[in-house]
Short mmCIF file of C-alpha atoms and ligand atoms in Angstrom, two decimals:
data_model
loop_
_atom_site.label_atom_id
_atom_site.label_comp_id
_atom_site.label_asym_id
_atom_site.label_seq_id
_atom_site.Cartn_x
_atom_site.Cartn_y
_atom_site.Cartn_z
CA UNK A 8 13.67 1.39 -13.03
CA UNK A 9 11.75 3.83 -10.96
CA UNK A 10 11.06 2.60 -7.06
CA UNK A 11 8.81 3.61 -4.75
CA UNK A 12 10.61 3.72 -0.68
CA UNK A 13 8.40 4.07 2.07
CA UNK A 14 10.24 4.72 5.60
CA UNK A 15 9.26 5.28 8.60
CA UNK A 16 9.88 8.88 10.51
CA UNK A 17 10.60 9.65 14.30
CA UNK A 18 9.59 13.19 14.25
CA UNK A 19 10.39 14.98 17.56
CA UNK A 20 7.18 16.98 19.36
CA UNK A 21 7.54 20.47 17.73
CA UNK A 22 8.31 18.98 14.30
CA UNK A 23 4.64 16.73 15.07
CA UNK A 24 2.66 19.65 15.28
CA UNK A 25 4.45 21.46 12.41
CA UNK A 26 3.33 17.92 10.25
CA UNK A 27 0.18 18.41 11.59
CA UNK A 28 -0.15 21.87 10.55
CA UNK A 29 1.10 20.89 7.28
CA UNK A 30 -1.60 18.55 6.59
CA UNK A 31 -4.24 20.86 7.72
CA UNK A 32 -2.86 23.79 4.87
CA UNK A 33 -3.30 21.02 2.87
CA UNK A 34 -6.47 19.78 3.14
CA UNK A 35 -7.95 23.45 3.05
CA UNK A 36 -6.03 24.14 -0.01
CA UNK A 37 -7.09 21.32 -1.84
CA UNK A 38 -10.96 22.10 -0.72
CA UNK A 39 -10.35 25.86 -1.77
CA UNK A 40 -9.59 24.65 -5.16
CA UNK A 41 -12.47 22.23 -5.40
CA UNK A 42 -14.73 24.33 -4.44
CA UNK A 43 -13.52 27.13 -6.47
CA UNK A 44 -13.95 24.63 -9.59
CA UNK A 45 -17.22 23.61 -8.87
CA UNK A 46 -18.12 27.38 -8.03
CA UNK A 47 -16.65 28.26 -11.91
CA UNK A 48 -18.32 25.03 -13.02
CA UNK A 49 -21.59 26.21 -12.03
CA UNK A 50 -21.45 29.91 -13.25
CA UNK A 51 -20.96 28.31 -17.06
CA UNK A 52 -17.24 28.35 -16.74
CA UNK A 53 -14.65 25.94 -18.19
CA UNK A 54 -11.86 24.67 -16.11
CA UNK A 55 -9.73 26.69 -14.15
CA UNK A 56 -6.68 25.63 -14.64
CA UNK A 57 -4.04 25.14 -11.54
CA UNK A 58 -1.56 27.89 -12.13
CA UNK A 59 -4.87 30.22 -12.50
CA UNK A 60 -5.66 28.99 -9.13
CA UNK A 61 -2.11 29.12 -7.40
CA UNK A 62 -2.30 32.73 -8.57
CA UNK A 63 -5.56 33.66 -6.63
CA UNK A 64 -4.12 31.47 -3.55
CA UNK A 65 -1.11 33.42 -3.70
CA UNK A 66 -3.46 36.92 -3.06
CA UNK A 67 -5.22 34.81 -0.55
CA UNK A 68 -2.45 34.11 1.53
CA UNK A 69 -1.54 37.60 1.92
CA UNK A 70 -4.76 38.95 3.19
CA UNK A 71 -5.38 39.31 7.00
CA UNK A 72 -7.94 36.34 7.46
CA UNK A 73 -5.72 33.85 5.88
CA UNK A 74 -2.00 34.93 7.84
CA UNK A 75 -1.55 31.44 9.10
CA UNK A 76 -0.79 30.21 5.27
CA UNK A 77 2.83 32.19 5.37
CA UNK A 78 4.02 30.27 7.94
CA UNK A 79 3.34 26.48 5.47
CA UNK A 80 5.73 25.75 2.90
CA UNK A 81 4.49 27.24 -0.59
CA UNK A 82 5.00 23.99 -1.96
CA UNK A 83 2.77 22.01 0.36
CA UNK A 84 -0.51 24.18 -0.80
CA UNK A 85 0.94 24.57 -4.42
CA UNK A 86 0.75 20.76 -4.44
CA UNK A 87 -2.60 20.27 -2.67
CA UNK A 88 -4.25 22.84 -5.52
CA UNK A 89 -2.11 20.84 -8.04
CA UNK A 90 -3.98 17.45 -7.05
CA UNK A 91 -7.76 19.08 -6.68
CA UNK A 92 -7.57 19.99 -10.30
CA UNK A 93 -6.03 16.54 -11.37
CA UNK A 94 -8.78 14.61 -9.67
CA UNK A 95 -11.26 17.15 -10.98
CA UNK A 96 -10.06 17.30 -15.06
CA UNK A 97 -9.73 13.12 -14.45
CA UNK A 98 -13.29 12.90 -13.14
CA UNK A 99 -13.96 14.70 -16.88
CA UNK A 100 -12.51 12.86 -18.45
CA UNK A 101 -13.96 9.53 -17.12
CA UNK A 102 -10.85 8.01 -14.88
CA UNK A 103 -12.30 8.54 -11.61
CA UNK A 104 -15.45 9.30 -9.47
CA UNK A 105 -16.36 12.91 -8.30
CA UNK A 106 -13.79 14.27 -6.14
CA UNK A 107 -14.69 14.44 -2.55
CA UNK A 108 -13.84 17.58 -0.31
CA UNK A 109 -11.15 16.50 2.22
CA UNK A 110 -12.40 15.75 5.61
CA UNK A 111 -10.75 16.05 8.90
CA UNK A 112 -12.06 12.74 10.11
CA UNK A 113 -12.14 10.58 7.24
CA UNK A 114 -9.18 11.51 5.06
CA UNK A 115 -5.82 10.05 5.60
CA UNK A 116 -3.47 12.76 6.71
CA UNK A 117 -1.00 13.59 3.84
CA UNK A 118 0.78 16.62 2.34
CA UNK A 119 3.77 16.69 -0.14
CA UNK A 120 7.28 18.23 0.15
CA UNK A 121 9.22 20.17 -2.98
CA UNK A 122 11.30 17.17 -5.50
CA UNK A 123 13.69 19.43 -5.41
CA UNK A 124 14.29 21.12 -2.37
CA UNK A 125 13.71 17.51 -0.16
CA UNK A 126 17.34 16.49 0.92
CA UNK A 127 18.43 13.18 2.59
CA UNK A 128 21.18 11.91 4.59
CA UNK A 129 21.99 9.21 6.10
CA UNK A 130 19.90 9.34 9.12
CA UNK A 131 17.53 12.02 8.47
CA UNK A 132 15.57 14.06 6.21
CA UNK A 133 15.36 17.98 5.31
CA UNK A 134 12.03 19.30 5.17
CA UNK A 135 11.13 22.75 4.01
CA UNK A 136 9.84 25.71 6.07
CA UNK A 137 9.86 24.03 9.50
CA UNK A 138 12.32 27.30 11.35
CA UNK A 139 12.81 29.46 8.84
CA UNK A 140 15.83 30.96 10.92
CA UNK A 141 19.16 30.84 9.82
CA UNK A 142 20.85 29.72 12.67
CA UNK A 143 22.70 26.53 12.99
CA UNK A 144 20.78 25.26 16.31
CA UNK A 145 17.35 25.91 14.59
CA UNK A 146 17.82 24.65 11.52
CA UNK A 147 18.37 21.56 12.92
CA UNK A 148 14.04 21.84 13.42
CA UNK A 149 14.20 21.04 9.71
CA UNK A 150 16.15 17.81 9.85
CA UNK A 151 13.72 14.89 10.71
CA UNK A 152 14.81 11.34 12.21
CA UNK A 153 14.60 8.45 9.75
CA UNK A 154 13.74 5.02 10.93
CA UNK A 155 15.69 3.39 8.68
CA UNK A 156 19.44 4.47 8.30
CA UNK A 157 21.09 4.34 4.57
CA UNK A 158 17.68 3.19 3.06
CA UNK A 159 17.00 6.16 0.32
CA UNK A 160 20.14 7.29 -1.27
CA UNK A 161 21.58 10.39 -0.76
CA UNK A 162 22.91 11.58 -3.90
CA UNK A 163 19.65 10.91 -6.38
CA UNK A 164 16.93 12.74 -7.89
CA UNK A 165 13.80 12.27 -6.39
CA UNK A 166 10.22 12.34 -7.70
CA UNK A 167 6.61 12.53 -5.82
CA UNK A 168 7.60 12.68 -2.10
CA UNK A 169 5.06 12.83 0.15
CA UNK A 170 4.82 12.23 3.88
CA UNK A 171 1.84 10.71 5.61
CA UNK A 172 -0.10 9.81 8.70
CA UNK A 173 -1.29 6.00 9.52
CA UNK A 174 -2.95 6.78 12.76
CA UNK A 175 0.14 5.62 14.96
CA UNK A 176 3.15 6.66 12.53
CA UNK A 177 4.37 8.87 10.08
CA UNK A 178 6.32 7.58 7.25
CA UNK A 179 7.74 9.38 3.81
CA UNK A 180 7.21 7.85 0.69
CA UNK A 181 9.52 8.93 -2.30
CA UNK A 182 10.46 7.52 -5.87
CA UNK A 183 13.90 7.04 -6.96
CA UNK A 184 15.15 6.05 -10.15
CA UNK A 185 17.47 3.64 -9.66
CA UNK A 186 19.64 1.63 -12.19
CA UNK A 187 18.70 -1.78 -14.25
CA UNK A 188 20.15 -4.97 -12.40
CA UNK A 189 20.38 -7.29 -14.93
CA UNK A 190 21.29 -10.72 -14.23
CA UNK A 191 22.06 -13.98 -15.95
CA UNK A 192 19.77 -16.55 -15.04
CA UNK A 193 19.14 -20.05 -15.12
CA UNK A 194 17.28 -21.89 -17.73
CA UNK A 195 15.12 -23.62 -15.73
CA UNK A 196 12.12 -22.01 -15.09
CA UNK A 197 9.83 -22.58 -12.22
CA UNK A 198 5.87 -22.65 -11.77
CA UNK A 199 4.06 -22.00 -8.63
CA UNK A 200 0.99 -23.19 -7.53
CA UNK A 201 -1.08 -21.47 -5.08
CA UNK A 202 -3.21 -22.47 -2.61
CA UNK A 203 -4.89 -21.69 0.88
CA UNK A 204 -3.18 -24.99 2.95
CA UNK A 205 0.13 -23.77 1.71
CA UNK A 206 0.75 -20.07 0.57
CA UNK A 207 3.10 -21.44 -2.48
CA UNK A 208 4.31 -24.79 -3.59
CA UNK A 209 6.99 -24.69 -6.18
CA UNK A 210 7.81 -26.85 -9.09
CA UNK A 211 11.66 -27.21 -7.36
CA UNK A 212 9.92 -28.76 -4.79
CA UNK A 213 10.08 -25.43 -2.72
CA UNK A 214 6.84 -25.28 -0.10
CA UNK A 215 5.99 -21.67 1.65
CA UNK A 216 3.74 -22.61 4.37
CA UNK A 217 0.53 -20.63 5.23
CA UNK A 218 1.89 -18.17 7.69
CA UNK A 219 -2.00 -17.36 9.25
CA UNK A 220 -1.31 -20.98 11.03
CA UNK A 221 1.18 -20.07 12.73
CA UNK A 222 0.63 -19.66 16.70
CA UNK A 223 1.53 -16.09 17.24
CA UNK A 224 -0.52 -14.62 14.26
CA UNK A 225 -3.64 -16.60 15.58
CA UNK A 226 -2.86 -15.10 19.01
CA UNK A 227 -2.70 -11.58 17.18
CA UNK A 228 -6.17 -12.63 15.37
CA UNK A 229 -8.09 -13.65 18.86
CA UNK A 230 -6.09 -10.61 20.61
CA UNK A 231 -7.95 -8.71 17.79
CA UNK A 232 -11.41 -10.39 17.58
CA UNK A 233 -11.63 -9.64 21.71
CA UNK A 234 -11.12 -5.94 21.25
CA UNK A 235 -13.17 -5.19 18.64
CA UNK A 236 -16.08 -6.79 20.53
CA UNK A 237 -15.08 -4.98 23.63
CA UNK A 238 -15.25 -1.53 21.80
CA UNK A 239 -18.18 -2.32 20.54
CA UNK A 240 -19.78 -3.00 23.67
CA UNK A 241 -18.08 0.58 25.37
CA UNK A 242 -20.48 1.79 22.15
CA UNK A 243 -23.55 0.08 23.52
CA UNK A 244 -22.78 1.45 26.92
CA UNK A 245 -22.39 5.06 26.17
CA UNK A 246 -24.87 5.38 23.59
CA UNK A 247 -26.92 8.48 24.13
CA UNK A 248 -30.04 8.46 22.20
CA UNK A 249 -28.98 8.52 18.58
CA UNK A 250 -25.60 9.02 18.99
CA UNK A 251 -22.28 7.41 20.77
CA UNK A 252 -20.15 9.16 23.06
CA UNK A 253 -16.38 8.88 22.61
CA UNK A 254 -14.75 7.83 25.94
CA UNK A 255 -10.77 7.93 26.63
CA UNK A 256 -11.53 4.26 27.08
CA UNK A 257 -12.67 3.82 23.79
CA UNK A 258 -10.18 5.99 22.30
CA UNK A 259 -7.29 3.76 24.13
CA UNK A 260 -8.72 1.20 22.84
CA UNK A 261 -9.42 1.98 19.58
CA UNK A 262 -5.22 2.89 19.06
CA UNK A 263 -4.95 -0.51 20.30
CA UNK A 264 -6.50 -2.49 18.18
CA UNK A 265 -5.03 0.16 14.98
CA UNK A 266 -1.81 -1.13 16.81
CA UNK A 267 -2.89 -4.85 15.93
CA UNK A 268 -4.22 -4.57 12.58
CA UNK A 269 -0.94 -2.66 11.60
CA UNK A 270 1.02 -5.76 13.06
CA UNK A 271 -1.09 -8.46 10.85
CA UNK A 272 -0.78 -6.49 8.09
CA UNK A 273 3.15 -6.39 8.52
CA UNK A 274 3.41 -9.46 9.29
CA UNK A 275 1.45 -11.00 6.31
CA UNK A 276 2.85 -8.43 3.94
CA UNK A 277 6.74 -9.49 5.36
CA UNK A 278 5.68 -12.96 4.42
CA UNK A 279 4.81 -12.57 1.01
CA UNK A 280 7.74 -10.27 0.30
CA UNK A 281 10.09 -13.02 1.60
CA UNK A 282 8.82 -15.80 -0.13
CA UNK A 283 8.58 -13.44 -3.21
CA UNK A 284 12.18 -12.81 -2.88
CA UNK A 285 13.49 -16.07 -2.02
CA UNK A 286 11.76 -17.34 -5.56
CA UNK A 287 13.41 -14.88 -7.45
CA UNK A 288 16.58 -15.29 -6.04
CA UNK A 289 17.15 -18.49 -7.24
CA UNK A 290 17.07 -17.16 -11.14
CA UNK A 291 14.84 -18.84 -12.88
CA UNK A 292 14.18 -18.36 -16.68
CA UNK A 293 10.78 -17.96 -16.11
CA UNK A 294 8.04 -18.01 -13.83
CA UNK A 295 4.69 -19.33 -14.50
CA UNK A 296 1.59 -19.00 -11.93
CA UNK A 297 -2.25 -19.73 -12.80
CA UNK A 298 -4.67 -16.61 -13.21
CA UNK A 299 -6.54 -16.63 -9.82
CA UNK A 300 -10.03 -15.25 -10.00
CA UNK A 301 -9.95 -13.47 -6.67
CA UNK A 302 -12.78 -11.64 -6.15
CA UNK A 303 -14.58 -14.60 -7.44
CA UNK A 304 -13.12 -16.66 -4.71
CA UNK A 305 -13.92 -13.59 -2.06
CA UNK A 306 -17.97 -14.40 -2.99
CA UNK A 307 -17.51 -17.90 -1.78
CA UNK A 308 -18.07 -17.40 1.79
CA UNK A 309 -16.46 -20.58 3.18
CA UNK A 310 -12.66 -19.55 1.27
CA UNK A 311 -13.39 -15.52 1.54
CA UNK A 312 -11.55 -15.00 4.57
CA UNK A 313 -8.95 -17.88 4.03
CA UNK A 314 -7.97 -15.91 0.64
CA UNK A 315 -8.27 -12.48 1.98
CA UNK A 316 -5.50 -13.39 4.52
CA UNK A 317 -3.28 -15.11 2.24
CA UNK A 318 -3.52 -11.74 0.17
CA UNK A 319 -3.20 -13.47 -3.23
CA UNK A 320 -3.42 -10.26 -5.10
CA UNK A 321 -0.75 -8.55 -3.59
CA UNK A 322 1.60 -11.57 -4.27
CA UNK A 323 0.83 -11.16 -7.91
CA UNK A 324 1.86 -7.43 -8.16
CA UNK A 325 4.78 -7.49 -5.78
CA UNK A 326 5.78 -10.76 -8.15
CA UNK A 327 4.87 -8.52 -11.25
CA UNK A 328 7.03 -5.89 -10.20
CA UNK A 329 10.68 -7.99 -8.88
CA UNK A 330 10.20 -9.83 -12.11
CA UNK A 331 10.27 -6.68 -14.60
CA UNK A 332 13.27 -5.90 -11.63
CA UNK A 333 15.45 -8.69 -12.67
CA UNK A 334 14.18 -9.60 -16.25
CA UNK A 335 12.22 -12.09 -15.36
CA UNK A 336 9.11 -12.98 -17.98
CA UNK A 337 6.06 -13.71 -15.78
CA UNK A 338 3.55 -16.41 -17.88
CA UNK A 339 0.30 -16.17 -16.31
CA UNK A 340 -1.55 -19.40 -17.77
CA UNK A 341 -5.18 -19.28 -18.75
CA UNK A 342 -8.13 -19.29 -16.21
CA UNK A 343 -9.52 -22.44 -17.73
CA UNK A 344 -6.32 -24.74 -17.71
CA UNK A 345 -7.07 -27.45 -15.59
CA UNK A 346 -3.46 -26.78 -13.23
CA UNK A 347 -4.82 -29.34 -10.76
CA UNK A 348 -7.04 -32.01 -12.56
CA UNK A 349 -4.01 -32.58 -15.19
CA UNK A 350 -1.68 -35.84 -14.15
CA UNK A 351 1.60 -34.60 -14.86
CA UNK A 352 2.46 -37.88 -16.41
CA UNK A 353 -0.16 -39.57 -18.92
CA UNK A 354 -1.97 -35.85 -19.43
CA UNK A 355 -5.50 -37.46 -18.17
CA UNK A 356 -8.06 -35.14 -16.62
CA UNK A 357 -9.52 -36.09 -13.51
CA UNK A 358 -13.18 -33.94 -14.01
CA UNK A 359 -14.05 -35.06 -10.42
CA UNK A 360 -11.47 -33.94 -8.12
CA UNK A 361 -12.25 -32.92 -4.77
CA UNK A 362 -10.83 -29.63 -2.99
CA UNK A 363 -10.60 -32.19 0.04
CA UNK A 364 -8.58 -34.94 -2.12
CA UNK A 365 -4.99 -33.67 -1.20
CA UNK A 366 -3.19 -36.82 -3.17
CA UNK A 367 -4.01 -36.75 -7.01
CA UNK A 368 -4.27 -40.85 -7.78
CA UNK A 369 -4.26 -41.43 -11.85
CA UNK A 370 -4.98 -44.62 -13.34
CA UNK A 371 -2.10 -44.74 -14.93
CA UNK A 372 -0.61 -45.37 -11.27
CA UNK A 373 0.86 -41.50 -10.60
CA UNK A 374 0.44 -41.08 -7.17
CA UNK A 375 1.47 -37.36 -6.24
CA UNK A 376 0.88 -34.63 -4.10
CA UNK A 377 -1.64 -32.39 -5.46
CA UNK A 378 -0.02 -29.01 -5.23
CA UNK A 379 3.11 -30.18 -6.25
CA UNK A 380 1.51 -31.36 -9.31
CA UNK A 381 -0.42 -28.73 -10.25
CA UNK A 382 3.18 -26.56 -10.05
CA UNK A 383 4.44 -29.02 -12.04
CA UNK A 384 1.63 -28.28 -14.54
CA UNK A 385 2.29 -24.62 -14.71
CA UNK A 386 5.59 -24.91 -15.38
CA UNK A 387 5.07 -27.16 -18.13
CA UNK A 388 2.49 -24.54 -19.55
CA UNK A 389 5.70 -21.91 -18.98
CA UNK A 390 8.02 -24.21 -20.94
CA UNK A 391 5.17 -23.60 -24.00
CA UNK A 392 4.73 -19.76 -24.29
CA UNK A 393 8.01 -18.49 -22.54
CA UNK A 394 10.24 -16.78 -24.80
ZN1 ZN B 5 -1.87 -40.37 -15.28
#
């Protein structure tokens, strides 16, 4: 199974401004090539394909004007060019909107790195073109500091590595194949019900709280509301006529609240990888979860921000994903089965439950928790379709 690693980079000063550099080749190569296609496009011509375009780069970088190109790695524009006429031919063809031209402000910083010329070790990672001397004390330029020792393997081929810019960090993202684990499980399988009081409650009797209760992450969240409303207001104050002013104060602060949001998001994202793993640790044949209509939920405006936070469509892929890991079958049950209005025992439907009514009470004299039930539910809707 192919597997995407992200890690973190501590890049010393010189090797910052070479990234930098890097991502500014980039973007102007990938711009060339757009607007070289839309240039072609509008003279009557067909598509220019991207080793027509490399070809012209290539002359392009050797004139006068455009010297500062020899000192980027080939592959880092060679790349860029490569991705202008993908996004172009897939606009063609219908997969995606109209390209838009790179901008300096708006754009994440990114650029690529050659599959076959990247090389890890342990600690670090070889990038190309960074000193292009031969001696031993420079070409340690090349070698940049990972965060994370031992995390991508050494010996492996790699696919698609590219290295980007968050606004605080830089991190490297690469794919490597890696073999399939698969394990004997249990034959029990286990359904999971979930909800905005509790992130997950399982069949097993398993309960993952909802982590945006928790004290320190609504400290992050009023630590967050206060600064936005504090930039806002440096806004107001430095407006001049139609435009704002930047200040170093606002700039400060603005990092500082990017600071923030990235801790939420890790925080949150942490969450639902551990509870993710903990479930599929513990083997189960199967695992059966209801069909969540989020971006229906999002449009009621007293649950939108309760179900943004819980981030119930991330669980779902990163559960998608560990399952086809481990050989898991995922059973997603219908939109319309009634998980929660079913009692688990007699298989009456109670039309008028409440969200508020957290004990499900059935005349038949089933008194149970609500979300347990409803796991309960799903897993006996697994038991039917599982395989
Ligand atoms: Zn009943």
């Amino acid at each position: 199974m192919v597997k995407a690693i992200k890690v973190m980079l501590i890049p010393n000063n010189v090797q910052k401004t070479k990234m930098f550099q890097y991502v500014g080749a980039s973007r102007f190569a990938y711009n060339w090539a757009l607007a070289r296609e839309i240039e072609n496009y509008e003279k009557g011509g067909r598509f220019l394909s991207d080793s027509e375009l490399r070809k012209e780069f290539t002359k392009l970088r050797h004139s006068d004007e455009y010297a500062w190109l020899l000192n980027i790695s080939n592959n880092v524009t060679k790349q860029a060019i490569k991705d202008a006429c993908t996004a172009y031919k897939n606009f063609f063809k219908g997969l995606q909107k109209f390209p838009r031209f790179k901008s300096k402000k708006r754009s994440m910083p990114k650029f690529y790195q050659d599959n076959v010329k990247i090389r890890f070790s342990n600690t670090h990672v070889k990038f190309e073109g960074f000193s292009s001397s031969r001696k031993a004390n420079k070409q340690k330029m090349n070698w940049v500091r990972l965060a994370e020792h031992g995390r991508i393997p050494t010996d492996a081929k790699y696919m698609n590595p590219r290295i980007s810019f968050d606004g605080l960090n830089w991190w490297i993202s690469v794919c490597v194949e890696f073999p399939d684990c698969r394990e004997t499980l249990y034959d029990d399988g286990v359904g999971i019900d979930l909800g905005i009081k509790d992130l997950a409650v399982c069949s097993d009797g398993a309960k993952y709280k909802n982590i945006n209760k928790r004290q320190k992450v609504k400290k992050l969240e009023k630590q967050k509301r206060r600064l936005q409303r504090s930039i806002s207001r440096s806004y107001e104050k430095n407006k001049k006529g139609e435009s704002y002013c930047k200040t170093n104060n606002v700039i400060k602060k603005e990092k500082l609240l990017l600071k923030r949001n990235h801790r939420l998001t890790n925080i949150r994202k942490n969450y639902l990888n551990q509870t993710i793993s903990e479930i599929i640790n513990r083997k189960p044949r199967f695992i059966c979860m209801e069909d969540l209509n989020v971006s229906g939920m999002i449009k009621n405006r007293h649950l939108s921000k309760s179900v943004q936070e819980q981030g119930f469509f991330l669980f779902r892929k990163q559960l998608e994903y560990k399952c086809s890991d481990k050989g898991i079958q995922l059973i997603v049950a219908d939109r319309f089965y009634p998980s929660s209005k079913l009692c688990s025992c007699c298989g009456n439907i109670k039309k008028d439950l409440k969200l508020s009514d957290r004990v499900y009470r059935c005349a038949c004299g089933n008194i149970i928790d609500r979300d347990f039930q409803a796991s309960i539910n799903l897993k006996a809707y697994g038991e039917r379709f599982a395989g």
